[in-house]
Coordinates of C-alpha atoms in Angstrom, one line a residue:
Chain L
M564 CA -16.8 22.8 -25.5
R565 CA -13.2 22.1 -25.9
K566 CA -13.2 18.9 -27.5
I567 CA -16.4 20.4 -30.0
R568 CA -13.9 23.3 -31.0
R569 CA -11.5 20.6 -31.6
Y570 CA -13.9 18.6 -33.3
S571 CA -14.9 22.0 -36.2
L572 CA -11.1 22.7 -36.6
A573 CA -10.9 19.1 -37.9
A574 CA -13.7 19.6 -40.0
I575 CA -12.0 22.9 -41.4
I576 CA -8.9 21.4 -41.8
Q577 CA -10.7 18.5 -43.6
I578 CA -12.4 21.5 -46.1
I579 CA -9.0 23.5 -46.3
V580 CA -7.2 20.0 -47.6
L581 CA -10.1 19.3 -49.7
I582 CA -10.2 22.6 -51.5
M583 CA -6.6 22.6 -51.8
A584 CA -6.4 19.0 -53.6
S585 CA -8.8 19.0 -56.0
S586 CA -8.0 23.1 -56.8
P587 CA -4.7 22.2 -58.8
T588 CA -6.0 19.5 -60.3
R589 CA -8.8 21.5 -61.9
A590 CA -6.0 24.0 -62.9
E591 CA -4.1 21.3 -63.9
D592 CA -6.7 19.8 -66.4
P593 CA -6.6 21.1 -70.2
T594 CA -9.5 19.3 -71.1
T595 CA -12.4 21.3 -68.6
D596 CA -12.7 24.7 -70.4
G597 CA -14.1 26.2 -67.6
Y598 CA -16.9 23.6 -66.9
V599 CA -16.9 20.4 -64.8
T600 CA -16.8 17.0 -66.3
R601 CA -18.7 14.0 -64.7
K602 CA -15.0 12.5 -64.1
E603 CA -14.5 15.8 -61.6
Y604 CA -18.0 15.4 -60.5
D605 CA -18.3 12.1 -59.3
E606 CA -14.6 12.8 -57.6
L607 CA -15.9 15.3 -55.9
K608 CA -18.9 14.1 -55.0
A609 CA -17.4 11.1 -53.3
Q610 CA -14.8 13.6 -51.8
L611 CA -17.9 15.0 -50.2
L612 CA -19.6 12.0 -49.1
A613 CA -17.1 10.4 -47.4
M614 CA -16.2 13.8 -45.9
K615 CA -19.8 13.4 -44.4
K616 CA -19.2 10.2 -43.2
E617 CA -16.4 11.2 -41.2
L618 CA -18.3 14.1 -39.8
D619 CA -21.4 12.0 -38.2
T620 CA -18.8 9.5 -36.8
L621 CA -17.3 12.5 -35.3
K622 CA -20.2 13.9 -33.6
K623 CA -21.3 10.5 -33.1
E624 CA -18.1 9.7 -30.8
R625 CA -18.8 13.5 -29.4
E626 CA -21.6 13.0 -27.9
A627 CA -20.5 9.2 -26.1
G628 CA -16.9 10.5 -25.5
P629 CA -17.8 13.4 -22.8
K630 CA -19.9 11.5 -20.2
Q631 CA -17.3 8.3 -20.5
E632 CA -14.6 10.5 -19.4
H633 CA -16.2 12.9 -17.0
T634 CA -16.3 9.2 -15.1
E635 CA -13.4 8.2 -15.4
R636 CA -11.6 11.9 -14.1
Q637 CA -13.4 11.6 -11.2
V638 CA -10.9 8.9 -10.4
V639 CA -7.5 9.9 -11.5
V640 CA -6.8 12.1 -13.7
G641 CA -3.2 12.4 -15.6
P642 CA -2.5 13.9 -18.7
H643 CA -2.8 11.9 -22.1
E644 CA -4.3 9.1 -20.0
V645 CA -7.6 7.1 -20.3
A646 CA -8.3 4.3 -18.4
P647 CA -8.8 1.9 -20.9
S648 CA -11.1 -0.3 -19.8
Q649 CA -14.3 2.0 -19.3
G650 CA -12.5 4.3 -21.9
E651 CA -12.0 2.2 -25.3
A652 CA -14.4 5.5 -26.9
V653 CA -12.0 7.9 -25.7
A654 CA -9.1 6.4 -26.1
D655 CA -10.0 6.3 -30.0
T656 CA -11.1 9.4 -29.9
H657 CA -8.0 10.7 -28.3
K658 CA -6.1 8.6 -31.9
Q659 CA -7.9 10.2 -33.9
V660 CA -7.9 13.9 -33.2
A661 CA -3.9 12.7 -32.8
T662 CA -4.2 12.2 -36.5
E663 CA -6.1 14.6 -37.6
A664 CA -5.8 18.1 -35.7
P665 CA -2.3 19.9 -36.0
P666 CA 0.0 18.5 -32.4
P667 CA -1.1 21.7 -31.1
V668 CA -4.0 21.1 -30.1
V669 CA -3.6 18.0 -28.5
E670 CA -0.5 19.0 -26.4
A671 CA -2.9 22.4 -25.6
E672 CA -5.7 19.8 -24.3
G673 CA -2.8 17.5 -22.3
S674 CA -2.1 20.6 -20.4
L675 CA -5.3 21.9 -19.9
L676 CA -5.5 18.3 -18.1
G677 CA -2.7 19.3 -15.5
T678 CA 0.0 16.7 -14.3
T679 CA -1.2 16.2 -11.1
K680 CA -2.1 12.6 -10.0
F681 CA -5.0 11.9 -7.9
L682 CA -6.1 8.8 -6.6
L683 CA -8.3 8.2 -3.6
A684 CA -8.1 4.3 -2.5
G685 CA -8.9 2.6 1.1
W686 CA -11.1 0.3 2.3
A687 CA -14.3 -0.8 4.1
E688 CA -15.2 -2.9 6.6
A689 CA -17.7 -4.8 8.8
M690 CA -17.5 -7.2 11.7
Y691 CA -19.4 -9.5 14.1
E692 CA -18.0 -9.8 17.4
Q693 CA -19.0 -12.5 20.2
R694 CA -16.4 -11.9 23.1
N695 CA -17.3 -13.3 27.0
G696 CA -17.7 -10.7 28.6
S697 CA -18.2 -8.4 26.3
A698 CA -21.5 -7.7 24.7
S699 CA -22.0 -9.1 20.9
T700 CA -21.4 -6.0 18.5
F701 CA -20.8 -4.9 15.3
S702 CA -19.1 -2.9 13.3
A703 CA -17.7 -1.3 10.2
S704 CA -15.6 1.0 9.8
L705 CA -14.5 3.2 5.9
N706 CA -11.3 4.2 5.6
P707 CA -10.7 6.3 2.7
I708 CA -6.7 6.9 1.3
F709 CA -5.8 10.4 -0.5
L710 CA -3.0 9.5 -2.9
W711 CA -1.4 12.9 -4.7
E712 CA 1.0 12.9 -7.1
L713 CA 2.3 16.2 -7.4
T714 CA 4.8 15.5 -10.0
P715 CA 7.4 11.9 -10.2
K716 CA 9.0 12.5 -7.1
I717 CA 6.2 14.1 -5.2
L718 CA 4.0 12.6 -3.1
F719 CA 1.0 12.9 -0.6
D720 CA -0.1 9.7 1.2
G721 CA -3.3 10.5 3.9
R722 CA -5.0 8.4 5.5
L723 CA -8.9 9.3 7.3
E724 CA -10.2 6.4 9.5
I725 CA -14.5 6.7 9.5
E726 CA -16.8 4.9 11.6
P727 CA -19.6 4.9 13.7
S728 CA -19.1 5.1 17.9
G729 CA -21.9 5.2 19.6
S730 CA -24.9 7.6 18.8
G731 CA -21.8 9.8 16.2
T732 CA -19.0 8.9 14.0
N733 CA -15.3 9.1 14.7
V734 CA -12.9 10.5 12.3
N735 CA -9.4 9.8 13.0
L736 CA -6.4 10.8 10.8
V737 CA -4.9 8.3 10.9
N738 CA -1.5 9.3 8.5
A739 CA -0.8 12.6 6.5
Q740 CA 2.9 12.5 4.7
I741 CA 4.3 14.3 2.2
S742 CA 7.4 12.3 0.6
Y743 CA 10.3 13.2 -1.7
L744 CA 12.2 10.7 -4.0
F745 CA 15.9 12.1 -3.4
N746 CA 16.9 9.6 -5.5
D747 CA 16.6 5.7 -6.7
Y748 CA 18.0 4.5 -3.7
I749 CA 16.9 7.6 -1.0
A750 CA 13.4 9.0 -0.1
F751 CA 12.1 11.3 2.5
G752 CA 8.8 11.8 4.3
V753 CA 7.4 14.2 6.8
G754 CA 4.4 14.1 8.8
E755 CA 2.3 11.3 10.3
F756 CA 3.7 8.2 9.3
F757 CA 3.6 4.5 10.4
S758 CA 6.4 4.0 12.6
P759 CA 8.9 1.7 10.3
S760 CA 9.8 -0.6 13.2
N761 CA 6.5 -1.9 13.2
V762 CA 5.8 -4.3 10.5
F763 CA 2.4 -5.4 11.6
V764 CA 0.8 -0.9 11.6
E765 CA 3.4 -0.1 8.9
R766 CA 2.2 -3.6 6.4
F767 CA -0.4 -5.4 7.3
E768 CA -2.6 -3.9 9.4
P769 CA -5.8 -3.0 6.9
Q770 CA -8.0 -5.2 7.1
W771 CA -8.6 -6.5 3.5
I772 CA -4.3 -7.5 3.9
N773 CA -4.4 -9.0 7.2
K774 CA -5.9 -12.6 7.4
L775 CA -7.2 -12.3 10.9
P776 CA -10.4 -10.0 11.8
D777 CA -8.1 -8.3 15.1
R778 CA -5.1 -7.6 15.4
P779 CA -2.6 -8.8 17.6
I780 CA -2.0 -7.8 21.2
G781 CA 1.3 -5.9 22.0
V782 CA 1.8 -3.9 18.4
Y783 CA -0.5 -0.8 20.1
Q784 CA 0.5 -1.9 23.5
G785 CA 3.2 -0.4 24.7
V786 CA 6.2 -2.0 23.6
L787 CA 6.1 -0.3 19.9
P788 CA 6.3 3.2 18.8
N789 CA 2.7 2.7 16.0
I790 CA 2.2 6.3 14.7
S791 CA 5.2 9.0 13.9
V792 CA 5.1 12.4 13.6
G793 CA 8.4 13.9 12.1
A794 CA 10.8 13.3 9.4
Q795 CA 12.0 10.1 8.6
V796 CA 14.4 9.0 5.1
R797 CA 14.0 5.1 3.6
G798 CA 14.7 2.7 1.0
G799 CA 16.2 -0.2 -0.2
F800 CA 19.0 -1.5 -2.2
P801 CA 20.4 -5.0 -3.7
I802 CA 23.6 -6.5 -2.6
G803 CA 23.8 -9.3 -5.7
P804 CA 20.8 -11.3 -5.5
T805 CA 20.2 -10.1 -1.7
R806 CA 18.2 -6.9 -0.7
V807 CA 18.4 -4.3 1.9
D808 CA 16.0 -2.1 3.0
Y809 CA 16.1 0.4 5.4
A810 CA 13.6 3.0 7.6
F811 CA 15.5 6.1 10.0
Y812 CA 13.3 8.5 11.6
V813 CA 13.3 11.0 14.4
S814 CA 9.9 11.9 15.6
N815 CA 7.8 13.5 18.4
G816 CA 8.7 10.1 21.5
P817 CA 6.3 8.1 23.6
T818 CA 5.2 9.1 27.2
L819 CA 6.0 7.7 30.8
S820 CA 3.7 6.9 32.9
T821 CA 4.1 7.7 36.6
F822 CA 1.2 8.9 37.9
N823 CA -0.7 5.9 38.0
A824 CA 0.1 2.2 39.9
R825 CA -1.0 0.3 37.2
T826 CA 0.6 1.8 34.7
A827 CA 3.7 3.1 36.0
G828 CA 7.2 2.7 33.9
E829 CA 5.2 2.2 30.9
L830 CA 6.3 3.9 27.2
D831 CA 2.0 5.9 26.0
F832 CA 2.8 5.9 22.2
S833 CA -0.5 6.8 21.5
S834 CA 0.3 10.4 21.9
Y835 CA 1.0 12.3 19.1
T836 CA 2.3 15.7 20.6
D837 CA 6.0 14.7 22.9
N838 CA 6.5 16.1 26.7
N839 CA 9.9 17.0 26.4
D840 CA 12.6 18.6 23.9
D841 CA 13.9 14.5 23.1
K842 CA 12.9 13.8 20.6
A843 CA 13.0 10.1 19.5
I844 CA 15.1 8.4 17.0
G845 CA 14.6 5.4 15.4
G846 CA 14.8 2.6 13.1
R847 CA 14.6 -0.5 10.5
V848 CA 16.8 -2.6 8.4
G849 CA 15.4 -5.3 6.7
F850 CA 17.3 -8.0 4.8
L851 CA 16.3 -9.9 2.1
P852 CA 18.3 -12.9 1.5
I853 CA 16.4 -14.4 -1.1
P854 CA 12.9 -12.8 -2.8
G855 CA 10.0 -12.4 -1.0
V856 CA 12.2 -13.1 2.7
E857 CA 13.1 -10.3 5.0
V858 CA 14.6 -10.1 8.7
G859 CA 14.5 -6.8 10.3
Y860 CA 15.7 -5.2 12.9
G861 CA 14.2 -1.9 14.4
F862 CA 14.9 0.1 16.7
E863 CA 13.9 3.1 19.3
T864 CA 15.5 5.6 21.7
S865 CA 13.8 8.2 23.9
R866 CA 13.6 9.8 26.4
P867 CA 10.1 9.9 27.6
G868 CA 9.9 11.3 31.1
F869 CA 8.0 14.9 31.1
Q870 CA 10.5 17.8 31.1
G871 CA 11.8 19.6 34.0
T872 CA 10.6 15.9 36.2
A873 CA 12.9 13.5 38.0
F874 CA 12.3 10.9 35.6
A875 CA 13.1 13.6 32.5
D876 CA 17.1 12.0 32.0
L877 CA 15.8 8.2 31.6
R878 CA 16.3 6.8 29.0
A879 CA 14.0 4.4 27.0
L880 CA 15.1 1.7 24.5
V881 CA 12.2 -0.2 22.6
Q882 CA 13.8 -3.4 20.2
S883 CA 12.8 -5.9 17.6
V884 CA 13.2 -8.6 15.6
D885 CA 10.5 -9.6 12.5
L886 CA 10.0 -12.3 10.0
E887 CA 8.3 -12.1 6.8
V888 CA 8.1 -14.7 4.7
T889 CA 5.7 -15.0 1.3
R890 CA 6.4 -18.3 -0.6
N891 CA 4.8 -20.0 -3.2
S892 CA 5.6 -24.0 -2.5
D893 CA 5.3 -26.9 -5.2
L894 CA 5.1 -29.6 -2.4
L895 CA 2.0 -27.6 -0.4
K896 CA 0.5 -26.6 -3.6
G897 CA -0.2 -23.1 -2.4
R898 CA 0.9 -20.0 -0.9
V899 CA 2.7 -19.9 2.8
N900 CA 3.0 -17.0 4.2
L901 CA 4.8 -16.3 7.7
F902 CA 5.3 -13.1 10.0
A903 CA 6.1 -13.0 13.2
Q904 CA 7.8 -9.6 15.1
Y905 CA 8.7 -9.6 18.8
A906 CA 9.3 -6.6 20.5
W907 CA 10.5 -5.3 24.1
S908 CA 11.4 -2.0 25.7
R909 CA 13.2 -1.3 28.5
V910 CA 13.0 2.2 30.1
D911 CA 16.1 3.3 32.9
H912 CA 16.1 2.5 37.1
A913 CA 13.6 5.0 38.7
V914 CA 11.9 5.1 41.9
Y915 CA 7.7 6.0 41.1
D916 CA 6.1 8.3 43.5
P917 CA 9.0 8.8 45.5
D918 CA 6.9 10.5 48.4
G919 CA 4.3 8.1 48.0
S920 CA 1.8 10.9 48.0
L921 CA 0.0 9.3 45.1
G922 CA -0.7 6.3 47.3
F923 CA 1.3 3.5 45.6
G924 CA 5.0 4.8 46.0
P925 CA 8.1 4.8 46.6
L926 CA 8.1 1.6 43.9
P927 CA 11.8 1.1 42.4
L928 CA 11.3 -0.2 39.1
T929 CA 13.7 -0.6 35.8
A930 CA 10.6 -0.6 33.7
K931 CA 11.0 -3.8 30.9
R932 CA 7.7 -5.2 28.8
D933 CA 7.9 -7.7 25.7
G934 CA 5.2 -9.1 23.8
G935 CA 4.8 -10.1 19.5
Y936 CA 3.2 -12.6 17.4
A937 CA 3.8 -15.3 14.7
A938 CA 1.2 -15.8 12.6
I939 CA 1.4 -18.3 9.9
A940 CA -1.2 -18.8 6.9
Y941 CA -1.5 -21.2 4.0
R942 CA -3.5 -20.3 0.8
P943 CA -3.8 -23.6 -1.9
T944 CA -2.8 -21.7 -5.0
Q945 CA -2.3 -24.7 -7.0
L946 CA -5.3 -26.6 -7.0
D947 CA -7.0 -26.6 -10.0
I948 CA -10.7 -26.5 -7.9
D949 CA -11.7 -22.9 -8.1
L950 CA -13.8 -22.9 -4.9
L951 CA -10.7 -24.3 -2.7
R952 CA -8.4 -22.5 -4.2
N953 CA -10.3 -18.9 -2.9
F954 CA -9.8 -20.5 0.7
E955 CA -7.2 -19.9 3.2
M956 CA -6.3 -20.9 6.7
V957 CA -5.0 -18.6 9.2
F958 CA -3.1 -19.1 12.4
R959 CA -1.9 -17.3 15.1
W960 CA 0.0 -16.9 18.7
D961 CA 0.4 -13.3 20.3
H962 CA 1.2 -12.4 22.9
L963 CA 1.9 -9.3 25.6
S964 CA 3.5 -9.6 29.7
A965 CA 2.0 -7.6 32.3
E966 CA 2.4 -3.9 33.2
P967 CA 6.1 -3.4 34.3
S968 CA 4.7 -1.8 38.2
G969 CA 3.2 -5.7 38.4
L970 CA -0.5 -3.6 39.7
G971 CA -2.1 -3.4 36.2
D972 CA -3.1 -6.0 33.6
P973 CA -1.4 -9.5 33.9
S974 CA 0.3 -11.0 30.9
E975 CA -2.2 -12.3 28.0
T976 CA -1.3 -14.9 25.5
R977 CA -3.8 -15.6 22.4
W978 CA -4.9 -18.6 20.1
T979 CA -6.2 -17.8 17.2
I980 CA -7.9 -19.6 14.3
G981 CA -9.0 -18.4 11.4
L982 CA -10.7 -19.5 7.7
D983 CA -10.9 -16.3 5.0
Y984 CA -13.0 -16.3 1.8
W985 CA -11.3 -14.9 -0.8
L986 CA -13.8 -13.4 -3.3
S987 CA -10.6 -10.6 -5.2
P988 CA -7.4 -10.3 -4.5
S989 CA -8.7 -7.5 -1.7
T990 CA -12.3 -8.5 -1.0
V991 CA -12.2 -11.1 1.5
I992 CA -14.7 -12.7 4.1
K993 CA -13.2 -14.3 7.6
A994 CA -14.2 -16.4 10.7
A995 CA -12.1 -16.5 13.3
Y996 CA -11.7 -18.0 17.0
E997 CA -10.0 -16.5 19.8
W998 CA -8.4 -18.5 22.9
D999 CA -7.6 -15.2 24.7
K1000 CA -6.8 -16.1 28.9
P1001 CA -5.3 -13.3 30.7
N1002 CA -3.5 -14.4 34.2
G1003 CA -5.5 -15.1 36.5
E1004 CA -8.9 -13.4 34.9
R1005 CA -11.6 -15.0 33.2
N1006 CA -10.9 -16.5 29.6
R1007 CA -12.4 -13.4 27.3
N1008 CA -12.2 -15.4 24.0
A1009 CA -13.9 -14.6 21.1
L1010 CA -16.5 -15.2 17.7
F1011 CA -15.8 -12.8 15.1
F1012 CA -16.9 -12.9 11.4
Q1013 CA -15.2 -9.9 8.9
T1014 CA -15.5 -8.9 5.7
A1015 CA -13.4 -6.7 4.1
M1016 CA -12.8 -4.8 0.8
G1017 CA -10.3 -2.7 -0.3
F1018 CA -10.2 -0.8 -3.1
Chain A
M1415 CA 21.8 -2.3 27.1
I1416 CA 24.6 -4.1 26.6
R1417 CA 23.1 -7.7 27.2
M1418 CA 19.9 -6.7 25.4
L1419 CA 21.8 -5.3 22.3
N1420 CA 23.6 -9.3 22.5
R1421 CA 19.7 -10.8 23.1
G1422 CA 18.4 -8.5 20.1
L1423 CA 21.3 -9.8 17.3
L1424 CA 20.9 -13.2 19.2
A1425 CA 17.0 -13.3 17.7
A1426 CA 18.7 -11.5 14.8
L1427 CA 21.3 -14.6 13.5
L1428 CA 18.2 -16.8 14.5
L1429 CA 15.7 -15.4 11.9
L1430 CA 18.7 -15.2 9.7
F1431 CA 18.9 -19.1 10.2
I1432 CA 15.4 -19.8 10.0
S1433 CA 14.8 -17.6 7.1
T1434 CA 18.2 -19.1 4.3
S1435 CA 17.1 -22.4 5.4
V1436 CA 12.8 -21.6 4.2
N1437 CA 14.7 -22.4 0.8
L1438 CA 14.7 -26.3 1.2
F1439 CA 11.2 -26.6 1.1
A1440 CA 9.9 -23.8 -1.3
G1441 CA 10.8 -22.7 -4.6
P1442 CA 11.1 -19.2 -5.6
K1443 CA 8.4 -19.4 -8.4
A1444 CA 9.8 -16.6 -10.1
K1445 CA 12.8 -18.4 -11.6
Q1446 CA 10.9 -21.3 -12.0
K1447 CA 9.7 -19.6 -14.8
T1448 CA 9.9 -20.9 -18.8
A1449 CA 12.2 -19.2 -21.3
A1450 CA 8.4 -18.8 -23.4
D1451 CA 6.7 -17.1 -20.2
S1452 CA 9.2 -14.6 -19.8
G1453 CA 8.9 -13.9 -23.5
S1454 CA 5.4 -13.2 -23.3
A1455 CA 6.4 -10.5 -21.2
A1456 CA 5.7 -7.4 -22.8
S1457 CA 8.3 -5.3 -20.7
S1458 CA 11.2 -4.2 -22.2
D1459 CA 12.6 -2.1 -18.4
T1460 CA 14.3 -5.2 -16.4
Y1461 CA 16.8 -4.2 -13.5
M1462 CA 19.4 -6.5 -12.3
G1463 CA 19.1 -9.3 -14.9
L1464 CA 15.5 -9.4 -13.2
T1465 CA 12.1 -8.1 -16.3
G1466 CA 9.3 -5.7 -14.7
E1467 CA 7.2 -8.8 -14.4
E1468 CA 9.8 -11.0 -11.8
L1469 CA 10.1 -7.6 -10.2
W1470 CA 6.3 -7.1 -10.1
S1471 CA 5.2 -10.9 -8.7
N1472 CA 8.5 -10.5 -6.4
N1473 CA 8.1 -7.6 -4.6
C1474 CA 4.4 -6.8 -5.2
L1475 CA 2.7 -10.3 -3.3
R1476 CA 4.8 -10.2 0.0
C1477 CA 2.8 -8.3 1.6
H1478 CA -0.7 -8.6 -0.4
N1479 CA -2.5 -10.4 -2.7
I1480 CA -1.8 -8.5 -6.7
R1481 CA -4.3 -7.5 -8.4
P1482 CA -4.3 -7.4 -12.4
G1483 CA -3.0 -4.5 -14.4
T1484 CA -6.2 -4.3 -16.3
M1485 CA -7.3 -3.2 -12.5
Y1486 CA -6.4 0.3 -13.3
G1487 CA -5.7 3.0 -15.5
N1488 CA -1.9 4.0 -16.5
A1489 CA -2.3 7.2 -14.8
Q1490 CA -3.5 4.9 -11.3
W1491 CA -0.6 3.3 -11.7
D1492 CA 2.1 5.2 -11.3
V1493 CA 0.3 6.7 -8.3
I1494 CA 0.1 3.5 -7.1
V1495 CA 3.6 2.3 -7.0
H1496 CA 4.9 5.4 -6.5
H1497 CA 2.8 5.1 -3.2
M1498 CA 4.2 1.0 -2.6
R1499 CA 7.9 2.3 -3.6
L1500 CA 7.7 4.0 -0.2
R1501 CA 6.1 0.9 1.5
A1502 CA 8.0 -2.2 0.4
N1503 CA 11.9 0.0 0.1
I1504 CA 12.9 -1.0 -4.3
T1505 CA 14.8 1.6 -5.5
G1506 CA 13.5 4.0 -9.0
Q1507 CA 14.7 1.6 -11.4
E1508 CA 12.6 -1.7 -9.8
Q1509 CA 9.8 0.8 -9.4
R1510 CA 10.2 2.0 -13.2
A1511 CA 10.5 -1.7 -13.9
I1512 CA 6.9 -2.7 -12.5
V1513 CA 4.8 0.6 -13.9
E1514 CA 6.2 -0.9 -17.4
F1515 CA 5.0 -4.4 -17.0
L1516 CA 1.6 -3.3 -15.9
K1517 CA 0.2 -0.7 -17.7
S1518 CA 1.8 -3.4 -20.7
S1519 CA 0.5 -6.4 -19.4
K1520 CA -3.1 -4.9 -20.3

């Protein structure tokens, strides 16, 4: 509707311009005597024809325009801006209107479109897993990411994980954060966010990024925090040719397991709510000596015991070191990735089940646990053969120590090899085999196939 | 506690040593660019002597494969690089230079 008005306005303006352009000539021509000469007639006819042609093209564009614009606005809405590949015609329309119509029309259109920008991103994934000791299974998930840029400084990012499970569908809110860019080096975020010290969860977990079908053990199993509900401040700055980045946060802390013999002394990071007034404080500092190489140190300190119990004053400390390398090597004719993180946690000394009423105490313990992974990947990006360039090889070692009480899960070390084929920068087909033998237990070796597509 | 902190520090130093020695076998790609190459980068924005294209290739492939500039519209790139600034801890100047490059690389 708006468009139609815009075109009629353009047409009216043209007519006025034409009239204005033609009337002075007539008035100034001394030979007319009130009659129209052949020359004047021809001029007017030519102008009329040109105008008719122009109107026709405008009409045609009006028919083609709205459809394309509609599909595009479903994806993103921004002022004066058009996706170039899909919207050439629309872009042309914009240009033409901008030159032919008076400026207020264009400005009005900008404010009608609004300044908010919305993007629906995310990924989808499908997997087949055949693990020794478990029934083989297919699985799938959709992981939409909602991004709203309200102003150039304010962004909301939220992710859901939607997957079929049993006879229904599981929907998890993975993160939901409102962030504010304070200045060029400092950003604030509040809500539910990825724990900055858990590099895998924050950076490599999306299945179109992770080069193996499954996650390393340790990242979700009580050594490292993974998702935090709280507030964070983060940013980065260059120091000469090197750079430093940082993220510090305060959040609901982990919960100390005290009721169960197997898990006594373990930190449970999966609870989003806190069990006391003491909040966890943590962070990570990274140093990049050269582009594509980063080393980091992360920590989180908290009081994990339930308020009002004998465990309330215990302190827990988690620390980790990590290394991320992404480098192109002419020598190896390709790209090499090396991602590694090792974390260790410790809870102050305490006696669990002191009166034996739970059936496993008294159990005096300084609960300690550690785990981590190292993965190396190689993709021959500099080879001339397309087919080979799309392959990537990956190898991973990961480890998690036994549960601190010594009565639960034993320590576990796994070795995994994988071969990926990249169909596009964010579409990948993976095959992997994992050797997994928990201490003293039957092996749980596994074969995986997975396809993931990021969008 | 002190012993654990010491262990952390030691491990961090070890990693630092490994990370700097990585340079020996892998040459930085961005630095090898010829003058003609960087001349073709349409970006006018630079930061710390690096063009938008160099900042993009230094920062945007650290975690995942890069998607071409043509894949998204201008408004979409604004949102994405804002999102990625929070992930990658890049500075505001770098964010603007990278967005500029991505928009002009189409």
